Amino acid sequence: MKTCILLLFTILFTSYTFAQEVPARWDELVAGDFPKAVEKSHKTCILPIGILEKHGPHSPIGTDLIHVREWAAHAVKEEYAVVFPDYFYGQINEARHQPGTFALPSKVIWDLLEATCDEIARNGFDKIIILNGHGGNPEFLHFFMQSLLNKRHNYAVYLYEPERDTVYAKEYVKRHKSALATDEHAGESETATLLYYRPDLMRMDRATDQSGANQARLPLSDLYTPIWWYAAYPNHYAGEGAKATTGFGKFITDHEIASFVKALKEVKADTKTLTLQNEFYDRVDNLNK
Ligand SMILES: [Zn+2]
């Protein structure tokens, strides 16, 4: 009887303290806890950006979204920050010939990202970290980031771009089984990541149904055209997903989570970026005074 009461107390106490924890996901917070979450995060909000596009014949359309969502969720268990809910609006024109692709016009994705950052800031955050999971986004994101200097902002945006970790890279190459150069989209490493995070969504028996090899159909040198990716990978599949293993996925994700936690800590402690930004905007405003 005594043991039963003790057990009951333990259960009640554990669920009570669990309920008292402030969730990290913006959409899981109750409004009354929001200011507490802003404070706990040091006014830092993670904006994971994914996309909806075909990922080979075997990995889900939301692979990049699921990836960054899981990545952020794991990271904030170690270092708290608020995580913005699912965001899957980016540059994906090159996959419009594939079913399930969601490619909004460029002006819309630009305005949407700017308005989203403004709204995040209006809710009390002055630091936003973009965690991008989509290979078609970096050019857009770099241009967007640089354009933030065009007018005064009361918040800073950080784009997470980890530097090459040579120790990790050496081990990565050792464990990697397919050709490194063409492991670009739904190939071995990305498939392994999803296999680790969400094995229930993977259709590994279909991974060899289509070719993920470079078709090399456009032999131009020193020239860029928007059709280059389609010319090389008409199946919107680059690499060999079939070579992926859960073990390799764990190796990749352990490293990516640890690296992002490090950056997150750095952002939370950073005061310099906002100070310099304000100094810059002040100089712009006072240029002719
Ligand atoms: Zn992807």
XYZ file of N, CA, C and O in Angstrom, residues 10 15 20 75 80 85 107 126 219 240 277 281:
48
model
N 4.791 10.042 -6.881
C 5.860 10.230 -7.872
C 5.259 10.592 -9.231
O 5.691 11.528 -9.891
N 4.304 14.469 -13.441
C 3.463 15.071 -14.474
C 3.227 16.554 -14.175
O 3.110 17.358 -15.080
N 4.674 22.076 -15.986
C 5.162 23.415 -15.676
C 6.269 23.881 -16.622
O 6.593 25.038 -16.666
N 17.804 20.359 -30.561
C 18.766 21.362 -30.060
C 18.222 22.114 -28.847
O 18.942 22.339 -27.874
N 17.732 26.269 -24.531
C 16.373 26.751 -24.803
C 16.325 27.946 -25.766
O 17.132 28.888 -25.677
N 6.889 27.871 -35.702
C 6.276 26.683 -36.315
C 6.649 26.504 -37.796
O 7.272 27.371 -38.397
N 8.418 37.246 -55.284
C 8.046 38.418 -54.479
C 7.311 37.993 -53.217
O 7.460 38.604 -52.164
N 14.548 39.842 -30.261
C 15.429 40.720 -31.041
C 16.537 39.948 -31.747
O 17.420 40.529 -32.365
N 26.319 20.597 -71.769
C 27.781 20.732 -71.655
C 28.273 22.171 -71.833
O 28.992 22.469 -72.776
N 22.497 8.470 -54.145
C 21.996 7.099 -53.999
C 21.414 6.902 -52.599
O 22.115 6.506 -51.664
N 24.794 47.096 -35.583
C 23.697 47.403 -36.515
C 23.150 48.802 -36.227
O 22.968 49.603 -37.137
N 23.000 52.041 -38.665
C 21.770 52.760 -39.040
C 21.857 54.235 -38.633
O 21.398 55.111 -39.366
